[in-house]
XYZ file of C-alpha atoms in Angstrom:
488
model
C -152.363 -25.151 -89.842
C -152.132 -22.048 -87.677
C -149.779 -22.808 -84.806
C -151.033 -21.206 -81.568
C -149.331 -21.598 -78.247
C -150.452 -20.113 -74.943
C -147.306 -19.224 -73.061
C -147.340 -19.962 -69.374
C -146.067 -18.126 -66.397
C -142.365 -17.586 -67.079
C -142.622 -16.804 -70.773
C -145.563 -14.418 -70.670
C -143.688 -11.705 -68.891
C -140.455 -12.257 -70.763
C -142.281 -11.858 -74.062
C -144.291 -8.862 -72.951
C -141.144 -7.153 -71.734
C -139.771 -7.326 -75.275
C -143.041 -6.559 -76.915
C -142.704 -3.612 -79.205
C -139.654 -2.343 -80.989
C -138.935 1.386 -80.953
C -141.186 3.129 -83.437
C -139.872 5.114 -86.354
C -141.117 8.546 -85.366
C -141.933 11.087 -88.030
C -139.822 14.197 -88.315
C -142.605 16.269 -86.747
C -143.429 13.922 -83.874
C -141.197 15.774 -81.419
C -142.773 19.112 -82.384
C -146.275 17.718 -81.946
C -145.384 16.310 -78.527
C -143.841 19.616 -77.471
C -146.907 21.614 -78.544
C -149.364 19.456 -76.600
C -147.145 19.236 -73.519
C -146.382 22.934 -73.306
C -150.060 23.908 -73.375
C -150.977 21.394 -70.677
C -147.962 22.492 -68.595
C -148.908 26.162 -69.003
C -152.417 25.425 -67.717
C -150.937 23.497 -64.786
C -148.769 26.492 -63.908
C -151.727 28.888 -64.200
C -153.825 26.694 -61.896
C -151.049 26.440 -59.311
C -150.454 30.205 -59.338
C -154.158 30.935 -58.951
C -154.450 28.545 -56.020
C -151.397 30.099 -54.389
C -153.095 33.503 -54.556
C -156.071 31.935 -52.765
C -153.788 30.690 -49.994
C -152.004 34.046 -49.784
C -155.334 35.854 -49.474
C -156.486 33.532 -46.715
C -153.224 33.971 -44.777
C -153.443 37.734 -45.181
C -156.916 37.806 -43.666
C -155.789 35.510 -40.855
C -152.882 37.859 -40.172
C -155.306 40.767 -39.818
C -157.241 38.873 -37.161
C -154.046 37.960 -35.290
C -152.769 41.550 -35.470
C -155.981 42.983 -34.089
C -156.102 40.416 -31.315
C -152.567 41.335 -30.296
C -153.727 44.948 -30.026
C -156.754 44.029 -27.998
C -159.091 44.511 -30.945
C -161.276 42.157 -32.922
C -162.721 42.275 -36.413
C -166.500 42.274 -36.617
C -167.487 38.706 -37.363
C -164.053 37.332 -36.388
C -162.876 34.263 -38.275
C -166.149 33.966 -40.174
C -165.532 37.355 -41.801
C -161.987 36.267 -42.602
C -163.287 33.282 -44.507
C -165.921 35.309 -46.350
C -163.373 37.864 -47.505
C -160.790 35.289 -48.502
C -163.324 33.109 -50.316
C -164.628 36.059 -52.333
C -161.117 36.979 -53.478
C -160.324 33.358 -54.240
C -163.470 33.027 -56.341
C -162.129 35.739 -58.664
C -158.878 33.829 -59.123
C -160.815 30.662 -59.892
C -162.915 32.479 -62.499
C -159.690 33.490 -64.241
C -158.897 29.788 -64.595
C -162.301 28.210 -65.186
C -164.145 31.191 -66.626
C -167.791 31.166 -65.579
C -167.897 27.423 -65.201
C -169.944 26.997 -68.388
C -169.254 24.237 -70.928
C -166.065 24.746 -72.917
C -167.967 25.376 -76.123
C -169.798 28.363 -74.625
C -168.577 31.667 -76.124
C -168.798 33.379 -72.740
C -166.170 31.044 -71.319
C -163.535 31.597 -73.977
C -161.502 34.022 -71.847
C -160.796 31.602 -69.014
C -157.425 29.842 -68.945
C -159.157 26.530 -69.641
C -161.049 27.955 -72.611
C -157.926 29.470 -74.134
C -155.943 26.268 -73.717
C -158.778 24.270 -75.273
C -158.716 26.576 -78.279
C -154.993 26.013 -78.805
C -155.092 22.242 -78.352
C -157.978 21.705 -80.756
C -156.085 23.503 -83.534
C -152.749 21.656 -83.362
C -153.467 19.981 -86.714
C -154.970 22.933 -88.575
C -152.060 25.082 -87.346
C -149.603 22.455 -88.686
C -148.148 21.732 -85.231
C -149.209 18.067 -85.545
C -150.259 15.881 -88.454
C -152.952 13.217 -88.503
C -151.783 9.948 -86.978
C -149.216 11.475 -84.632
C -151.671 11.828 -81.753
C -152.123 8.078 -81.375
C -148.362 7.517 -81.616
C -147.965 9.867 -78.657
C -150.628 8.030 -76.652
C -153.430 10.557 -77.230
C -156.934 10.136 -78.572
C -157.174 10.793 -82.307
C -160.205 13.046 -81.747
C -158.780 16.537 -81.120
C -161.749 17.542 -78.979
C -161.347 14.510 -76.697
C -157.533 14.795 -76.620
C -157.818 18.422 -75.547
C -160.309 17.714 -72.769
C -158.108 14.989 -71.291
C -155.056 17.273 -71.426
C -157.063 20.000 -69.677
C -157.980 17.564 -66.900
C -154.326 16.560 -66.654
C -153.219 20.192 -66.393
C -155.782 20.957 -63.684
C -154.818 17.827 -61.740
C -151.112 18.671 -61.928
C -151.758 22.245 -60.788
C -153.727 21.174 -57.719
C -151.265 18.394 -56.877
C -148.294 20.770 -57.060
C -149.987 23.369 -54.878
C -151.106 20.892 -52.230
C -147.770 19.052 -52.140
C -145.684 22.242 -51.861
C -147.822 24.140 -49.344
C -149.330 22.171 -46.482
C -151.560 25.116 -45.558
C -153.402 24.689 -48.849
C -155.438 21.778 -47.507
C -156.727 23.717 -44.511
C -157.322 26.804 -46.650
C -159.479 25.079 -49.239
C -161.243 22.950 -46.648
C -162.259 25.944 -44.538
C -163.210 28.109 -47.496
C -165.166 25.200 -48.929
C -167.336 25.016 -45.842
C -167.816 28.772 -45.888
C -168.745 28.765 -49.577
C -171.294 26.097 -48.824
C -172.794 28.128 -45.986
C -173.076 31.207 -48.178
C -174.628 29.589 -51.251
C -176.094 26.297 -50.128
C -174.036 24.662 -52.874
C -171.184 22.189 -52.457
C -169.565 19.994 -55.042
C -169.243 16.511 -53.640
C -170.926 15.542 -50.394
C -174.462 16.687 -49.468
C -173.874 15.855 -45.809
C -171.477 18.796 -45.496
C -174.087 21.341 -46.612
C -176.771 22.835 -44.347
C -180.231 21.341 -44.678
C -183.336 23.233 -45.636
C -184.432 25.135 -48.707
C -180.951 26.528 -49.321
C -179.388 23.108 -49.776
C -179.057 22.702 -53.537
C -176.068 20.378 -53.471
C -177.739 17.782 -55.646
C -178.431 20.320 -58.392
C -175.869 22.048 -60.605
C -172.744 23.121 -58.693
C -171.792 26.756 -58.380
C -169.574 28.212 -61.143
C -165.952 27.804 -60.158
C -166.945 25.509 -57.300
C -164.194 23.071 -58.278
C -161.774 24.651 -55.838
C -164.074 24.061 -52.900
C -165.010 20.465 -53.602
C -164.410 18.208 -50.613
C -164.318 14.439 -50.720
C -165.801 12.176 -48.066
C -162.240 11.495 -46.898
C -161.871 14.408 -44.494
C -158.929 13.244 -42.375
C -156.322 15.905 -43.139
C -153.495 13.611 -42.018
C -154.115 11.247 -44.951
C -151.245 11.860 -47.410
C -153.318 11.829 -50.601
C -153.428 14.856 -52.836
C -156.933 15.499 -54.104
C -158.893 14.508 -51.018
C -159.111 18.045 -49.730
C -159.870 20.320 -52.621
C -160.420 20.404 -56.296
C -161.941 18.104 -58.878
C -159.398 15.248 -58.894
C -159.002 12.464 -56.362
C -156.956 9.292 -56.181
C -158.838 6.016 -56.516
C -157.692 2.414 -56.677
C -158.852 -0.758 -58.341
C -158.208 -3.627 -55.940
C -157.249 -6.287 -58.455
C -158.926 -9.685 -58.282
C -155.879 -11.953 -58.092
C -157.820 -14.984 -59.311
C -159.481 -13.638 -62.452
C -156.932 -10.982 -63.482
C -154.216 -12.284 -65.795
C -151.770 -11.665 -68.611
C -151.080 -14.311 -71.257
C -148.873 -14.524 -74.320
C -149.070 -16.561 -77.533
C -145.722 -16.671 -79.342
C -144.196 -18.180 -82.442
C -141.781 -20.492 -80.642
C -144.270 -21.847 -78.103
C -141.682 -21.848 -75.284
C -141.950 -20.856 -71.682
C -144.084 -22.926 -69.387
C -147.206 -25.029 -68.939
C -149.506 -24.773 -71.942
C -152.698 -22.851 -71.382
C -151.725 -21.304 -68.043
C -151.855 -17.484 -68.002
C -150.051 -15.382 -65.410
C -152.257 -14.240 -62.535
C -152.010 -10.561 -61.528
C -152.593 -9.033 -58.093
C -152.199 -5.660 -56.429
C -153.782 -2.228 -56.879
C -154.233 -0.172 -60.018
C -154.065 3.450 -58.839
C -155.391 6.345 -60.911
C -156.761 9.842 -60.440
C -160.348 10.566 -61.474
C -161.254 14.167 -62.282
C -164.842 15.353 -61.984
C -164.853 18.418 -64.263
C -168.352 18.860 -65.751
C -167.198 21.988 -67.572
C -164.502 19.987 -69.374
C -165.951 16.470 -69.628
C -169.685 16.395 -68.946
C -171.158 13.004 -68.158
C -167.744 11.416 -67.608
C -164.719 11.626 -65.371
C -161.218 11.867 -66.758
C -158.964 9.004 -65.622
C -155.242 9.730 -65.258
C -152.643 7.178 -64.161
C -148.946 7.381 -63.404
C -145.939 5.257 -62.516
C -147.191 4.349 -59.048
C -149.482 1.590 -60.352
C -147.858 -1.834 -60.170
C -149.396 -5.292 -60.450
C -147.466 -8.386 -59.380
C -147.228 -12.026 -60.429
C -145.293 -15.051 -59.209
C -143.251 -16.767 -61.931
C -142.529 -20.041 -60.161
C -140.974 -18.120 -57.258
C -139.610 -15.219 -59.315
C -141.577 -11.976 -58.846
C -142.557 -10.053 -61.979
C -144.249 -6.665 -62.118
C -146.580 -4.972 -64.585
C -146.047 -1.218 -64.194
C -148.208 1.519 -65.669
C -145.895 4.351 -66.709
C -148.744 6.550 -67.904
C -152.426 6.242 -68.736
C -155.185 8.614 -69.735
C -158.828 8.179 -70.644
C -162.270 8.357 -69.086
C -165.063 6.545 -67.284
C -168.642 7.331 -68.368
C -170.962 8.438 -65.552
C -173.905 9.727 -67.619
C -174.120 8.263 -71.104
C -176.876 10.714 -72.052
C -174.687 13.817 -71.721
C -171.092 12.717 -72.277
C -169.147 13.986 -75.335
C -166.971 10.841 -75.392
C -167.747 7.475 -76.917
C -167.135 4.012 -75.616
C -164.500 2.154 -77.602
C -163.450 -1.293 -78.654
C -159.839 -2.098 -79.516
C -158.152 -4.233 -82.170
C -154.418 -4.686 -82.720
C -152.683 -6.060 -85.779
C -149.096 -6.841 -86.742
C -147.852 -8.052 -90.127
C -144.192 -9.030 -90.379
C -144.250 -9.547 -94.167
C -145.978 -6.789 -96.138
C -145.801 -8.628 -99.463
C -149.475 -9.100 -98.705
C -150.553 -6.412 -96.233
C -152.980 -8.220 -93.968
C -153.306 -5.169 -91.687
C -154.232 -2.892 -94.604
C -157.533 -1.812 -93.064
C -155.823 -0.449 -89.945
C -155.124 3.278 -89.706
C -152.938 3.835 -86.654
C -149.792 1.920 -87.591
C -146.056 2.341 -87.113
C -143.211 0.640 -88.950
C -141.291 -2.026 -87.091
C -137.501 -1.823 -87.167
C -137.521 -5.547 -87.945
C -139.797 -5.139 -90.960
C -143.548 -5.054 -91.282
C -145.769 -2.904 -89.099
C -147.792 -2.900 -85.880
C -151.182 -1.208 -85.460
C -153.677 -0.451 -82.700
C -157.070 0.845 -83.844
C -160.159 1.720 -81.851
C -163.821 1.846 -82.863
C -166.408 4.174 -81.345
C -169.564 2.583 -79.962
C -172.466 4.192 -78.123
C -171.458 5.033 -74.535
C -172.985 3.303 -71.543
C -172.658 4.155 -67.871
C -169.569 2.580 -66.327
C -167.628 2.246 -69.573
C -163.904 2.969 -69.230
C -161.324 3.551 -71.935
C -157.603 4.090 -71.319
C -154.518 4.550 -73.451
C -151.608 3.268 -71.392
C -147.853 2.854 -71.570
C -146.820 -0.198 -69.581
C -143.552 -1.886 -68.668
C -142.942 -5.375 -67.353
C -139.984 -5.987 -65.045
C -138.597 -9.105 -63.396
C -137.256 -8.862 -59.848
C -133.664 -10.100 -59.767
C -133.119 -12.407 -56.834
C -135.651 -11.747 -54.089
C -137.794 -8.794 -53.068
C -136.080 -5.889 -51.321
C -135.788 -5.097 -47.631
C -139.529 -4.592 -47.186
C -140.126 -8.202 -48.254
C -142.825 -7.198 -50.759
C -142.358 -7.782 -54.467
C -142.846 -4.999 -57.009
C -142.046 -2.145 -54.625
C -139.466 0.612 -54.919
C -136.630 -1.202 -53.149
C -136.461 -4.152 -55.571
C -133.590 -4.741 -58.002
C -135.321 -5.208 -61.335
C -134.571 -5.987 -64.976
C -136.844 -3.649 -66.980
C -138.506 -4.561 -70.258
C -139.580 -2.269 -73.069
C -142.327 0.307 -72.567
C -145.371 -0.980 -74.427
C -148.302 1.124 -75.709
C -151.567 -0.554 -74.736
C -155.261 0.197 -75.139
C -157.462 -0.854 -72.209
C -161.251 -0.919 -72.437
C -164.323 -2.287 -70.673
C -165.721 -3.291 -74.080
C -163.773 -5.745 -76.279
C -160.156 -6.152 -77.359
C -158.313 -8.543 -79.651
C -154.952 -8.851 -81.378
C -153.757 -10.674 -84.498
C -150.273 -11.393 -85.835
C -149.525 -12.333 -89.444
C -146.356 -13.888 -90.891
C -144.740 -14.178 -87.475
C -141.151 -15.372 -87.264
C -138.011 -15.626 -85.131
C -134.954 -13.424 -84.529
C -136.446 -10.396 -86.246
C -137.225 -12.278 -89.445
C -140.696 -12.849 -90.911
C -142.125 -16.353 -91.013
C -145.352 -18.136 -91.826
C -147.051 -18.290 -88.415
C -150.347 -16.482 -87.750
C -151.386 -15.961 -84.125
C -154.396 -14.398 -82.411
C -155.685 -13.749 -78.910
C -159.358 -14.110 -79.736
C -161.833 -11.560 -78.422
C -161.536 -10.478 -74.776
C -164.635 -8.980 -73.189
C -164.604 -6.454 -70.336
C -167.331 -5.301 -67.961
C -168.492 -1.792 -66.937
C -167.780 -0.217 -63.562
C -170.385 0.443 -60.909
C -171.609 4.002 -61.507
C -175.337 3.279 -61.520
C -176.260 5.923 -58.947
C -175.190 9.411 -57.918
C -173.661 7.938 -54.770
C -171.583 5.527 -56.859
C -170.389 8.318 -59.133
C -169.317 10.346 -56.133
C -167.683 7.215 -54.778
C -165.145 7.466 -57.577
C -163.694 10.479 -55.768
C -163.678 8.617 -52.462
C -161.311 5.870 -53.493
C -163.673 3.221 -54.857
C -163.265 1.756 -58.341
C -165.092 -1.547 -58.359
C -167.154 -4.017 -60.323
C -165.427 -3.555 -63.686
C -163.088 -5.485 -65.963
C -160.547 -3.767 -68.243
C -159.155 -5.763 -71.164
C -156.372 -5.107 -73.657
C -154.563 -6.965 -76.437
C -151.545 -6.144 -78.590
C -149.193 -7.661 -81.169
C -145.393 -7.581 -81.232
C -142.703 -7.978 -83.875
C -139.414 -8.635 -82.084
C -135.904 -10.043 -82.459
C -136.321 -12.135 -79.309
C -134.539 -15.372 -80.254
C -136.283 -17.410 -77.543
C -139.909 -16.459 -78.130
C -140.235 -14.780 -81.511
C -143.157 -12.598 -82.591
C -146.218 -12.751 -80.343
C -149.624 -11.499 -79.286
C -150.478 -10.705 -75.668
C -153.763 -10.367 -73.776
C -154.379 -8.606 -70.457
C -157.480 -8.744 -68.262
C -157.699 -6.652 -65.079
C -160.706 -7.340 -62.849
C -161.499 -4.815 -60.095
C -163.146 -6.324 -57.018
């Protein structure tokens, strides 16, 4: 008989914190990682430098106005002319980055920084910088075209974030030039209400080439400390987690840890950046997450935290035009390979305790609202009580960190199986499984909802994930874990 135990509150986090053993990286894994990172970092630097030239040009024109005023003179047109001149110069810098704003596959766009970077990233295997299978080990999509597009979005996001965070005048510069660009062309990237009415208002049609720099979100309060709300294609959004229906549960070999059948409830906010870059990812928005996303649970009075170290993926906004697929996820671990029960899986790594662990994905036809993320997560337990702020899972807590765990999160389905599970790093005879978890798509049914993604709203969806672990944890043994995150 298959022995299945649903670990309760205390054990779920303890097991998940010891989930995956360090992988045995191939000799070329470091070179592959370096190649992908350096190209994304180079694009980030190019974006930041181009934006700085925009700010410098704006300040130079402002200085001309101030100088003439001090001499009792004025420039014809005053500040309006300043904005026109600065915006025109800035547009040239943006074209150097984005090219003509055409899709990446267009030959005419190959000379832009984005086009050149795309060309390098999509050849990392044919140029022998990476080998097949290494992309997934590094947390990237196995499809080179998709991997490249997500890295481009990441590079653009990093470039804008660096510029805005290091130069407070950037926000005012892009905001003012954005309004001026709208007045000149009748085109604006995000919010129709900020464009003039009449025949010249074409905001709901295709945006202007290079318009990404002038995009303005509906959050216009320039005192709000959120990079991305003032310019550019990326904005911070949050999933307000439903603390009743969101949970993490663990099924382990030893069946120890708390009330049977009681998963750990999660609460908090899952923060990500969404990047609206039609040139890079038509019909979808890139989703990028970092270490500021933390979900909390109460383990019988002991706070525990689920932290997202990194995530990348997409949310589909127009299934008819997107180049990315929706995906389901299945994980498998086999501790005794005498009979390889995970033999059909492709993306596997050897466990240091014997056997192997795998996480595969399957493409399915995209639908609006589908989300897919590859994430690295860590579970920590707060030692003692929460810090001085009194809130658990914040920066002032003293925590015991667990292992960083690669996870696939999807709005479709996820499941995980474990074969020949045992204790203390040894194989056994126990088979465990999570069963199939089913997610739900996000609310992107209308243009307003799609634009809402850049205004801070990520709602109506459920992200699920499941993974297997071979471990030397003497208390729990090998296990499978399921996560369900419901956004209100």
